[in-house]
Structure formats: structure tokens, C-alpha cells
XYZ file of C-alpha atoms in Angstrom:
628
model
C -151.053 41.241 -168.064
C -151.131 45.007 -167.966
C -154.369 46.997 -167.406
C -155.299 50.591 -167.344
C -155.495 51.586 -163.599
C -156.130 55.256 -163.559
C -155.610 58.641 -165.082
C -154.001 61.422 -162.964
C -152.426 64.780 -163.658
C -149.371 64.168 -161.422
C -147.846 60.869 -160.257
C -145.307 60.761 -157.465
C -143.224 57.582 -157.198
C -141.937 57.092 -153.600
C -143.436 58.322 -150.314
C -140.332 59.323 -148.409
C -139.658 62.979 -147.379
C -139.308 64.130 -150.940
C -142.398 62.246 -152.255
C -144.680 63.443 -149.352
C -143.880 67.113 -149.987
C -144.160 66.694 -153.775
C -147.454 64.919 -153.638
C -148.979 67.378 -151.060
C -147.832 70.430 -153.029
C -149.261 69.107 -156.367
C -152.602 68.062 -154.753
C -152.928 71.324 -152.781
C -152.400 73.256 -156.040
C -155.475 71.506 -157.412
C -153.888 68.623 -159.452
C -155.296 65.128 -159.219
C -152.233 63.353 -157.702
C -151.259 59.792 -157.162
C -148.644 58.980 -154.518
C -147.234 55.439 -155.140
C -145.176 53.722 -152.471
C -143.639 50.235 -152.230
C -145.083 49.850 -148.687
C -147.888 52.028 -147.094
C -146.308 51.384 -143.610
C -143.133 53.235 -144.667
C -144.664 56.672 -145.535
C -142.247 59.390 -144.287
C -140.109 56.763 -142.647
C -136.815 57.780 -141.029
C -134.456 55.012 -141.811
C -131.503 56.848 -140.341
C -131.353 59.587 -137.606
C -134.775 60.204 -136.036
C -134.293 63.936 -136.170
C -135.152 67.073 -138.262
C -133.104 70.220 -138.599
C -129.683 71.337 -137.603
C -127.168 73.783 -139.409
C -128.504 74.640 -142.923
C -131.015 71.703 -142.726
C -133.142 73.553 -140.112
C -133.154 76.608 -142.461
C -134.486 74.384 -145.232
C -137.345 73.108 -143.060
C -138.323 76.792 -142.290
C -138.197 77.516 -146.074
C -140.367 74.516 -146.880
C -142.863 75.849 -144.318
C -142.737 79.367 -145.786
C -143.610 77.863 -149.210
C -146.553 75.923 -147.713
C -144.963 72.596 -147.215
C -145.636 70.085 -144.377
C -142.352 69.055 -142.820
C -142.246 71.856 -140.338
C -145.837 71.448 -139.210
C -145.345 67.637 -138.875
C -142.220 67.822 -136.737
C -143.763 70.524 -134.469
C -146.597 68.051 -133.738
C -144.357 65.027 -133.158
C -140.972 66.205 -131.564
C -139.724 64.767 -128.388
C -136.922 67.303 -128.045
C -136.348 70.757 -129.588
C -133.022 72.603 -129.290
C -131.633 75.792 -130.936
C -128.028 75.118 -131.908
C -125.156 77.627 -132.247
C -126.760 80.227 -129.993
C -123.268 81.467 -129.004
C -122.608 82.390 -132.667
C -124.170 84.810 -135.114
C -127.794 84.611 -136.332
C -126.742 83.331 -139.690
C -125.790 79.888 -138.256
C -128.424 79.639 -135.586
C -130.146 76.375 -136.265
C -133.224 74.605 -134.860
C -133.012 70.822 -134.440
C -135.690 68.502 -133.300
C -135.592 64.910 -132.060
C -138.641 63.127 -133.523
C -140.841 60.423 -132.297
C -140.189 58.606 -135.583
C -143.349 56.415 -135.444
C -145.597 59.369 -134.602
C -143.929 61.449 -137.367
C -144.729 58.707 -139.913
C -148.299 58.183 -138.810
C -149.075 61.940 -138.584
C -147.738 62.529 -142.184
C -149.625 59.584 -143.460
C -152.876 60.829 -141.914
C -152.280 64.320 -143.474
C -151.745 62.639 -146.897
C -154.919 60.472 -146.537
C -156.990 63.485 -145.596
C -155.732 65.714 -148.453
C -158.221 66.460 -151.326
C -157.066 65.547 -154.845
C -154.494 63.069 -153.403
C -154.559 59.339 -153.718
C -152.198 57.149 -151.647
C -151.571 53.695 -153.206
C -149.275 50.776 -152.526
C -147.370 49.570 -155.566
C -143.879 49.340 -157.159
C -143.257 51.489 -160.278
C -141.045 49.446 -162.736
C -141.356 51.192 -166.108
C -141.683 54.722 -167.312
C -144.028 55.253 -170.314
C -142.457 57.850 -172.648
C -144.004 58.880 -175.878
C -142.253 61.240 -178.360
C -139.874 62.363 -175.573
C -142.642 63.083 -173.080
C -143.661 61.167 -169.939
C -147.153 59.797 -170.131
C -147.321 57.391 -167.225
C -145.777 54.426 -165.389
C -146.254 50.723 -165.109
C -146.143 48.912 -161.866
C -144.909 45.292 -161.044
C -148.513 44.067 -161.052
C -149.058 45.436 -164.551
C -151.101 48.492 -163.456
C -150.736 51.362 -165.932
C -151.229 54.787 -164.444
C -151.311 57.689 -166.835
C -150.295 61.321 -166.084
C -149.083 64.494 -167.634
C -146.207 64.705 -165.157
C -144.307 62.177 -163.084
C -141.996 62.800 -160.119
C -139.442 60.093 -159.152
C -138.552 60.235 -155.441
C -137.122 56.714 -154.851
C -134.545 57.583 -152.131
C -132.082 54.752 -151.585
C -134.403 52.014 -153.021
C -133.047 52.015 -156.629
C -131.129 48.723 -156.898
C -130.628 48.981 -153.186
C -127.966 46.654 -151.634
C -127.381 46.169 -147.936
C -123.782 45.485 -146.886
C -122.668 44.306 -143.465
C -119.212 42.829 -143.208
C -119.042 39.798 -145.583
C -122.874 39.792 -145.905
C -124.485 41.520 -148.926
C -128.103 41.269 -150.273
C -130.470 43.277 -152.318
C -132.747 45.376 -150.197
C -134.080 48.846 -149.650
C -133.571 50.580 -146.154
C -134.606 48.639 -143.115
C -134.976 45.412 -145.065
C -137.722 46.723 -147.359
C -138.118 45.632 -150.965
C -135.645 47.369 -153.256
C -136.651 48.832 -156.649
C -134.718 46.952 -159.310
C -136.344 47.441 -162.728
C -136.968 51.190 -162.554
C -133.165 51.741 -162.754
C -133.082 49.837 -166.013
C -136.020 51.877 -167.330
C -134.266 55.167 -166.545
C -131.166 53.889 -168.330
C -133.208 52.872 -171.368
C -134.615 56.393 -171.596
C -131.052 57.900 -171.666
C -130.273 58.764 -168.044
C -126.720 58.532 -166.609
C -126.722 56.860 -163.196
C -124.170 56.800 -160.434
C -123.711 54.492 -157.521
C -123.753 56.039 -154.090
C -123.610 54.703 -150.511
C -124.993 55.770 -147.153
C -125.132 54.042 -143.841
C -126.785 53.907 -140.496
C -125.733 53.010 -136.894
C -126.959 50.114 -134.740
C -129.944 50.615 -132.379
C -129.631 49.553 -128.692
C -132.022 48.797 -125.915
C -132.547 51.680 -123.443
C -132.631 49.500 -120.360
C -129.065 48.217 -121.083
C -127.541 51.730 -121.123
C -125.642 53.058 -118.062
C -126.736 56.673 -118.355
C -124.685 57.620 -115.204
C -121.532 57.403 -117.451
C -122.888 59.820 -120.135
C -123.701 63.525 -120.124
C -127.338 64.707 -120.362
C -128.384 66.845 -123.390
C -131.819 68.340 -122.547
C -134.135 70.273 -124.872
C -134.774 74.061 -124.626
C -136.995 75.158 -121.766
C -138.901 77.530 -124.087
C -138.767 75.637 -127.470
C -139.013 77.506 -130.736
C -140.792 75.877 -133.663
C -140.244 75.090 -137.363
C -143.587 76.152 -138.673
C -144.758 79.777 -138.557
C -148.185 78.383 -137.832
C -147.101 76.730 -134.566
C -147.697 78.983 -131.590
C -147.200 76.672 -128.615
C -146.717 72.941 -127.782
C -147.296 70.722 -124.734
C -145.064 67.932 -126.084
C -143.055 66.241 -123.332
C -139.327 66.514 -124.023
C -136.978 63.576 -123.625
C -133.182 64.095 -123.177
C -130.422 62.836 -125.412
C -127.176 61.643 -123.856
C -123.436 62.225 -124.904
C -120.613 59.754 -124.535
C -117.388 59.119 -126.498
C -115.417 56.388 -128.223
C -112.545 54.959 -126.280
C -109.017 53.727 -126.950
C -110.492 50.263 -126.935
C -113.044 51.191 -129.573
C -110.316 52.442 -131.913
C -108.318 49.222 -131.329
C -111.279 46.937 -132.159
C -111.897 48.871 -135.473
C -108.265 48.827 -136.489
C -107.940 45.128 -135.646
C -110.887 44.349 -137.899
C -110.399 46.692 -140.858
C -109.718 43.620 -143.155
C -113.445 42.805 -142.448
C -114.695 46.339 -143.183
C -116.477 46.477 -146.596
C -115.222 49.992 -147.082
C -111.650 48.906 -147.064
C -111.960 45.391 -148.540
C -113.416 46.704 -151.768
C -116.813 45.252 -151.269
C -118.463 48.627 -151.437
C -118.387 50.262 -154.881
C -120.611 53.266 -154.150
C -119.194 56.663 -152.996
C -120.119 57.454 -149.401
C -121.104 60.759 -147.823
C -118.127 62.957 -147.112
C -119.748 64.864 -144.190
C -121.308 61.858 -142.493
C -118.574 59.135 -142.553
C -118.786 55.711 -140.910
C -117.023 55.179 -137.654
C -114.422 53.076 -139.290
C -113.719 55.772 -141.850
C -113.483 58.361 -139.024
C -110.961 56.248 -137.056
C -108.770 55.759 -140.089
C -109.033 59.420 -141.418
C -108.586 61.007 -137.999
C -106.086 58.650 -136.447
C -104.652 61.374 -134.237
C -108.013 61.915 -132.495
C -108.206 59.945 -129.202
C -112.060 59.983 -129.118
C -115.187 60.806 -131.102
C -118.543 62.077 -129.887
C -121.405 59.517 -129.690
C -124.957 60.745 -129.043
C -127.674 58.365 -127.604
C -131.040 59.445 -128.942
C -134.452 58.030 -128.167
C -136.420 56.898 -131.272
C -139.763 57.605 -129.605
C -141.876 57.666 -126.564
C -143.265 54.155 -126.954
C -140.103 52.159 -127.802
C -136.994 51.229 -125.974
C -134.775 51.615 -129.103
C -132.034 54.183 -128.920
C -130.205 55.508 -131.963
C -126.397 55.616 -131.624
C -125.581 58.752 -133.535
C -121.938 58.991 -134.678
C -121.510 55.175 -135.039
C -122.666 54.603 -138.579
C -120.944 51.301 -139.680
C -120.996 48.407 -142.124
C -118.806 46.235 -139.935
C -119.822 42.595 -139.389
C -122.484 42.011 -136.501
C -119.981 40.643 -134.036
C -117.587 43.538 -134.444
C -120.494 46.044 -134.083
C -121.395 44.574 -130.727
C -117.716 44.749 -129.591
C -117.447 48.420 -130.669
C -120.665 49.267 -128.769
C -119.473 47.595 -125.534
C -116.181 49.424 -125.742
C -117.929 52.840 -125.203
C -118.567 54.283 -121.734
C -122.080 53.698 -120.716
C -122.627 50.927 -123.242
C -120.449 48.169 -121.591
C -123.408 45.827 -121.133
C -125.610 47.068 -123.951
C -127.831 44.892 -126.023
C -128.029 45.663 -129.767
C -131.583 45.589 -131.123
C -130.782 46.325 -134.793
C -127.430 46.144 -136.655
C -125.961 49.101 -138.402
C -125.445 48.574 -142.162
C -124.307 50.412 -145.367
C -126.687 50.656 -148.300
C -125.646 51.175 -151.989
C -128.175 52.632 -154.443
C -128.429 54.220 -157.838
C -128.812 58.024 -158.302
C -129.279 60.154 -161.371
C -126.516 62.623 -162.249
C -128.177 65.899 -161.248
C -126.598 67.927 -164.110
C -129.296 66.251 -166.278
C -131.982 68.455 -164.497
C -133.149 71.977 -165.056
C -133.352 74.211 -161.963
C -137.082 73.372 -161.885
C -136.046 69.728 -161.180
C -137.622 68.641 -164.492
C -135.295 66.293 -166.436
C -133.642 67.508 -169.632
C -133.858 63.984 -171.005
C -137.666 63.360 -170.724
C -140.213 66.167 -170.870
C -142.584 66.253 -167.854
C -140.437 63.892 -165.764
C -139.078 65.318 -162.468
C -136.771 63.828 -159.852
C -136.266 64.817 -156.186
C -134.418 63.683 -153.132
C -131.701 61.128 -152.772
C -132.166 59.976 -156.363
C -130.588 63.422 -157.210
C -127.430 62.617 -155.249
C -128.281 64.282 -151.952
C -128.273 62.981 -148.368
C -130.731 63.930 -145.575
C -134.519 64.118 -145.076
C -134.438 67.936 -145.213
C -132.584 68.187 -148.508
C -135.029 65.618 -149.947
C -138.102 67.497 -148.732
C -136.803 70.823 -149.972
C -136.430 69.354 -153.497
C -139.798 67.459 -153.147
C -141.846 70.646 -152.690
C -140.137 72.357 -155.599
C -140.666 69.385 -157.835
C -144.238 69.170 -156.796
C -144.886 72.834 -157.393
C -143.257 72.714 -160.824
C -144.980 69.460 -161.928
C -148.266 71.070 -161.003
C -147.377 74.304 -162.904
C -146.295 72.314 -165.810
C -149.600 70.622 -165.971
C -151.394 73.948 -165.532
C -149.412 75.581 -168.346
C -147.529 78.004 -165.954
C -143.953 79.017 -165.704
C -141.696 77.054 -163.368
C -140.844 78.485 -159.947
C -136.963 78.769 -159.389
C -135.704 79.696 -155.922
C -132.538 81.789 -156.443
C -129.331 81.269 -154.433
C -130.045 84.683 -152.722
C -133.584 83.642 -151.758
C -133.043 80.411 -149.899
C -130.967 77.357 -149.010
C -133.281 75.366 -151.208
C -132.125 77.514 -154.152
C -128.422 77.063 -153.113
C -128.847 73.273 -153.073
C -130.688 72.998 -156.319
C -128.296 75.347 -158.208
C -125.322 73.395 -156.801
C -126.735 70.085 -157.989
C -127.837 71.128 -161.513
C -124.902 73.392 -162.160
C -121.982 71.515 -160.565
C -123.263 68.037 -160.016
C -121.904 66.020 -157.135
C -119.246 63.321 -156.726
C -120.655 62.085 -153.367
C -123.927 62.301 -151.480
C -124.569 66.101 -151.246
C -125.158 67.566 -147.831
C -126.251 71.205 -147.216
C -123.819 73.227 -145.165
C -124.156 76.964 -144.246
C -120.718 77.416 -145.904
C -122.294 76.649 -149.266
C -124.366 79.812 -149.172
C -122.511 82.968 -150.173
C -125.421 85.089 -148.838
C -125.865 83.288 -145.510
C -126.500 86.519 -143.599
C -129.540 87.023 -145.767
C -130.647 83.354 -145.509
C -131.198 83.136 -141.817
C -133.465 80.822 -139.832
C -135.468 83.800 -138.466
C -136.395 85.340 -141.862
C -137.361 82.309 -143.966
C -140.998 83.532 -143.880
C -139.982 87.057 -144.984
C -138.140 85.582 -147.882
C -140.468 82.890 -149.290
C -144.038 83.427 -147.996
C -144.950 85.708 -150.861
C -143.947 82.949 -153.332
C -145.923 80.312 -151.348
C -148.989 82.688 -151.399
C -148.688 83.473 -155.130
C -148.598 79.709 -156.070
C -151.553 78.906 -153.827
C -149.937 76.943 -151.014
C -150.202 79.718 -148.315
C -153.751 80.514 -147.086
C -155.152 84.008 -147.178
C -155.375 83.981 -143.337
C -151.670 83.067 -142.986
C -150.612 85.577 -145.576
C -152.472 88.397 -143.816
C -150.670 87.318 -140.540
C -147.440 87.424 -142.425
C -148.078 90.917 -143.707
C -149.069 92.112 -140.241
C -145.791 90.741 -138.841
C -143.718 92.585 -141.535
C -145.722 95.771 -140.850
C -145.148 95.470 -137.080
C -141.390 94.867 -137.527
C -141.154 97.951 -139.768
C -143.134 100.020 -137.193
C -140.806 98.931 -134.382
C -137.629 99.783 -136.420
C -139.151 103.227 -136.945
C -140.048 103.594 -133.244
C -136.494 102.673 -132.229
C -135.205 105.200 -134.764
C -137.289 108.067 -133.261
C -137.162 107.160 -129.591
C -134.657 109.375 -127.776
C -132.835 108.115 -124.712
C -131.076 110.415 -122.207
C -127.752 109.579 -120.648
C -129.152 109.173 -117.168
C -131.894 106.706 -118.418
C -129.333 104.542 -120.099
C -126.719 104.649 -117.315
C -127.762 101.474 -115.434
C -128.131 99.132 -118.514
C -124.856 100.390 -120.070
C -122.998 99.800 -116.789
C -124.519 96.300 -116.438
C -123.439 95.433 -119.995
C -119.940 96.912 -119.504
C -120.766 99.334 -122.295
C -119.356 102.849 -122.477
C -121.731 105.529 -121.086
C -123.360 108.172 -123.413
C -122.881 111.899 -122.819
C -125.746 113.064 -124.829
C -129.286 111.977 -125.933
C -129.184 109.284 -128.639
C -131.876 107.289 -130.416
C -132.663 103.748 -129.262
C -131.570 102.219 -132.558
C -128.070 103.645 -132.134
C -127.818 102.043 -128.681
C -129.020 98.677 -130.036
C -126.320 98.694 -132.636
C -123.858 98.089 -129.810
C -122.943 94.365 -129.780
C -123.242 94.042 -125.972
C -126.692 95.691 -125.815
C -129.729 93.425 -126.389
C -133.287 94.188 -127.275
C -134.378 92.951 -123.851
C -132.087 95.377 -122.122
C -133.453 98.203 -124.174
C -137.049 97.212 -123.328
C -136.438 98.027 -119.649
C -135.844 101.769 -120.499
C -137.747 102.113 -123.839
C -140.554 99.544 -123.947
C -142.762 99.221 -127.011
C -146.580 99.325 -126.854
C -146.803 97.429 -130.148
C -148.081 93.823 -129.863
C -144.782 92.217 -130.725
C -143.990 88.488 -130.399
C -140.503 87.291 -129.340
C -139.903 86.425 -133.043
C -140.581 90.003 -134.141
C -138.311 91.432 -131.513
C -135.515 89.150 -132.659
C -136.135 90.086 -136.274
C -135.916 93.825 -135.473
C -132.730 93.359 -133.337
C -131.013 91.277 -136.089
C -131.903 93.853 -138.775
C -130.494 96.727 -136.740
C -127.267 94.920 -135.498
C -126.264 93.497 -138.902
C -127.542 96.422 -141.103
C -124.178 97.183 -142.581
C -123.413 93.590 -143.464
C -126.869 92.934 -144.824
C -126.595 96.006 -147.028
C -123.242 94.723 -148.435
C -124.769 91.342 -149.174
C -127.812 92.918 -150.920
C -125.425 94.870 -153.163
C -123.716 91.588 -154.047
C -127.138 90.013 -154.788
C -127.970 93.015 -157.005
C -124.781 92.333 -159.014
C -125.581 88.594 -159.256
C -129.148 89.332 -160.396
C -127.783 91.305 -163.413
C -125.892 88.176 -164.375
C -129.005 85.985 -163.819
C -131.173 88.280 -165.929
C -128.771 87.751 -168.963
C -130.658 84.724 -170.241
C -129.011 82.187 -172.592
C -131.349 80.936 -175.387
C -131.727 77.125 -175.294
C -130.736 76.754 -178.943
C -127.129 78.079 -178.555
C -124.603 75.859 -180.292
C -121.553 76.255 -178.008
C -119.285 74.525 -180.439
C -119.754 77.516 -182.802
C -118.702 80.095 -180.176
C -115.112 80.994 -181.252
C -112.634 81.527 -178.469
C -114.338 79.278 -175.833
C -112.018 76.787 -174.291
C -112.718 73.109 -175.236
C -113.647 72.243 -171.661
C -116.070 75.238 -171.455
C -117.709 74.183 -174.801
C -118.232 70.625 -173.416
C -119.519 71.700 -169.954
C -121.854 74.374 -171.357
C -123.262 72.016 -173.911
C -123.812 69.333 -171.283
C -125.418 71.571 -168.581
C -127.130 74.095 -170.926
C -127.261 76.914 -168.290
C -130.282 79.260 -168.324
C -128.287 82.421 -167.670
C -124.893 83.905 -167.637
C -125.053 83.778 -163.845
C -125.510 80.004 -163.910
C -122.905 79.572 -166.579
C -120.249 81.409 -164.406
C -120.829 78.843 -161.612
C -120.050 75.772 -163.816
C -116.706 74.139 -162.851
C -114.307 74.554 -165.736
C -115.876 77.634 -167.196
C -113.488 80.582 -166.590
C -114.120 84.294 -166.380
C -112.512 84.593 -169.860
C -115.054 82.051 -171.184
C -117.890 84.108 -169.786
C -116.586 87.320 -171.274
C -116.460 85.573 -174.734
C -120.006 84.193 -174.152
C -121.393 87.635 -173.255
C -120.017 89.121 -176.451
C -121.299 86.269 -178.490
C -124.818 86.559 -176.972
C -124.954 90.316 -177.639
C -124.198 89.568 -181.359
C -126.671 86.631 -181.315
C -129.441 88.721 -179.869
C -128.923 91.548 -182.407
C -129.086 89.082 -185.293
C -132.160 87.403 -183.835
C -133.874 90.747 -183.330
C -133.145 91.929 -186.897
C -134.627 88.671 -188.292
C -137.683 89.103 -186.048
């Protein structure tokens, strides 16, 4: 029997990384919000790698934080290792990565949710959408509870018709043997959604006391760690090392000898797996010429003996998994605590979404996270905060917030998904961003804090602190521009850096433009009396060193913005646009781009099609204006 269980403004289905950010954003913006999860013990659970960040992903976490989200703050409280990656490369690819205490991460996020005003956390399984006249009005749970709302966000991760696969063994399940969500998939189909079947996997976990660390290489955290949240000033978290080892010839032999038992190759797996995070059996087959592959041993927390075997994602049978593990240096006598497995699940084709993450099919219904075809906690959280913001703004009668490709990796990801779709689980890469020198780890706050403040997720105190930082960086750039340095004063630092001497007085900014001269070197002869943090000094140095490249990218952005400003009315009948190629008509009608800029990024739409569309729109707008 069904019964009326409650009225809310926003309902979020699923409390993974997307759901947590969505619910917190909506509630913090003043909407009465229900966060519904199959299991209260699995809030913000990390079913795969117990880490946050890395290339592109770390940028997203900083962007979530700049918008007022929680992931950065949460990992700063619960990390057991923090490392800045790619420090030998340019600032565009510097990436912060944290090893999490996965249990502490969960519990801390759950506590934050429980203590947030306007937010109700409830255990229950959503099974049906209630749609009236094309609009979402609520959901029905397995127990018959009817929850009403003006907006609903689906963030079901890998639970939709989840199926665990391990060798010949297959059974319906969510990640980590949780209950799967079966009927919600059918409800989405009933309401007109196209679903696809994807696959992801996870490695086995092993007991710490059975690892011979003497045969592995230590991977310590940074001595002076940086943080994801702009609010985190310091931390006394104890850091634990990770360890590096490699597969062996024997590993590869065991896998090759058992390929007939691998679900990936036997045809047992129908879902498409992630291209950039393949299983070990897939790697051995695809890269047969490589004699070994990296394997990282990562602690899952301070109060557990479980170690995560990164690089060994597999769906091989249990006995084969143990053989593979024991063929790796350092793991010869290892005990496996949990098996690795593959999981298949349903996802929504993301071209059925607007850039706000509201669905085109049902008004007021949003989706975020792995249901949209992505992989990774960070990608999920980035979508989650945008869906939460826009669901709240929908309820409040305000315009949607769209992050442009030139504003953030979150914008790149969402635009890729809704404009191009994805044929396999989508993973963010720095190479996906055409303006990556503008979208750096160090300037996420400069790019997105004003948006977070405007929508009400950044406090007045934090905003004033942000403005002060911006002002101090500008003052420091001006100081460097006007500080004169004589040849004799610069002689020692130039010689130490193997930099050519100067023969006349130059300003400090000119010296800092030299690649071999760092800000810290310059400080010894031209110290600043401004109260600058290390982050501010880094910001000033990057802006000076990369000024020419940044200027070029800003000009490109300006050209792109002209295309983005050419809006396309929603009622355009592409079939009536003479001269458009058949493929372009079909793709444009399906995706319904909001602007010429977005239309130009659709696969199959050529520059010639765009020229025809621009001419058509000019005529269309003139006719519409004359009628008005």
C-alpha cells in the first residue's frame, strides 16, 4: 500500500559523491531537501580507489570547493596522504591527489549532511518516478512511501540494474554486495529515456601483514602538503606511505593462460568498460609488448589492515585472482581479503540532458554522476553540485547556472557529455580542455568563487577573504613591475641559476619572466612587505611567466564567447533548414544545442552546416522581430 510520506522542494536519489554534493547545495540554498539512500551506512562510500584528485580530477575538486561544495573540505579533514603530482611539468597539469581514510571520509560526510539545515537524510529505495503532464512531481519507494517534490535529482551511480561479475559467477548486486536498484531503470524507460549498459571494475584488497614491503618502493606524501579547500589553512593529519611494485612475467603468463575464464573475453560482459582505467587482463592483452605494469599498494585507512591494489582491477575468477596477486613482487605470500570484480549497470545517454543537467525528457528531473555515463568520484561530485544548484534555482524560479568550457573542467565535462555523448565511461583528462592554461589547479577560486558567492554557497567572510587575495596578487604584480634591480644586486642569483647576467637596471617582473628564475630566488634580492601566502606568490609567478600564453588563450575564449552568445531558439525545426546535411539535421534535432558554439562541437556537424545555420538564424530572427 502506498502512502503520502512527505513534501519537499528537492529530492535527491542516491547518496554517493554526486548525491551528497547535490543535496548539500540544494539545502544550503534554502530548499527543503530529501536525500534518499538504499543504505545509510554507504553515504559517500568509496567502492573503488580510496583516493581523491589527480590530473584533471584534482582541478574539479578545487572547482567544487570554489563553488561552495563539500568534497575538498571533507578530504582535507580525512586524508592519510597528500601529494602534488606532475611538479616537474607546467602549472596547467599540476594536480593534487589525496589518499583517503575511506571510513573516516564516509562518516565525516554523513555527519555534515546530518547537521545541515533544510536537509533530511532517509534510508529507502526509490522505484518509480511520478510524472504529471511532462513534469516530475515525486517518487515512490519500495515500501510504498510517496515523496512529493518540485525537482528530483537521480544520482544512482552503479546501482541501476547492477550485476557483479567474477569469472563464471554472476549475480544482481550494487557495488560491494549492496542491494541493486532494479525497478527505477524500468521507470526511466517508461518515461522515454534511452539507457545504455556500462561496466566498471575494482581490484582485490589484501591484508597488510602479508605484504613484503622490502620488495616494493615507498611512495611518501609531501612534507608540506597543500590542500583542496581554500578554507583549509593547516592540518596535523598523520601521513601514511603508499608502495610501488610491478607485475611480473609470471603474472602475464597466468592471465594469458586463463583468458578463456575472463568474462571480458568470454562474452559474459555486455557493458562497455572504461577506456582509461582498463582491467589488468585487458592491459595484458592490449599491451602485450610491455614486460610489466605498475601496481600501487594503498592503505584504505588508519584503522584497517586492508590495502587496495591499484592497477589490478579484474573480473577473473577468485582462484586466478589469488594466483595473479602472488606472482607480484612483495605479494608472494599475500592473503586476499576481498575479491576484485566487474560491475555492469544502466546509464542514461547524456545527450538527453541540457547543460544544466536537467533532462530534456521530463521537466524538473535532473541526473548526475555515473548515471550520466561518467567514471570517478570527482566527476560525479562535479555534476552533483551543478545539478543541486540548478534544481534549487528551478524551484526558486531562477535561471540555471551553466559553467562554460573556458571557466572550468566541470564545464568541459558537462559540455562533452550533453553535446557529444559518450560510448564508454567518461573520464576527465587535462587533454579534454582546450583552455587548460586558464583552468589551473591554483586559480580555481579566482575563476569560480564569484559564482559560488552569487548563488549563496560562499559565505560573506570567505568572499571577502577571496577579494583580499585577488587584491594582494594584483598589488604584488604591480610591485614587481615597478621594482628596479641593478646588475650587481642580481649577479649572485643569476649566476646560481645559470642565467645570463644583466648589464643594466631592469624591473623585477622582467627577471621573473626568465624560466630559470623563481619567485623564491627573487625574494632574496627584492622581498615584498605585503602579507602574501605561498599560494599568492605562486599565483603571481604563474601569471608573469605564462602571460603571453594566457593572453592568447583569452583571445581564443573571446572568439568562442561570440559563438556562445549566438543563441538558438528552442523551437527551431532543423528539418526545414535548407542546405543542412542529413546527419547535421538529425544530430541538431536530437541534441537541440542552446548556442552556435555548442552546435559547432556536435560530432557530425560540419563548419559548412554551421555557416548555413548562422544565415538561417539571422533570417529567422529578423522575421520573428518583425512579427513582434
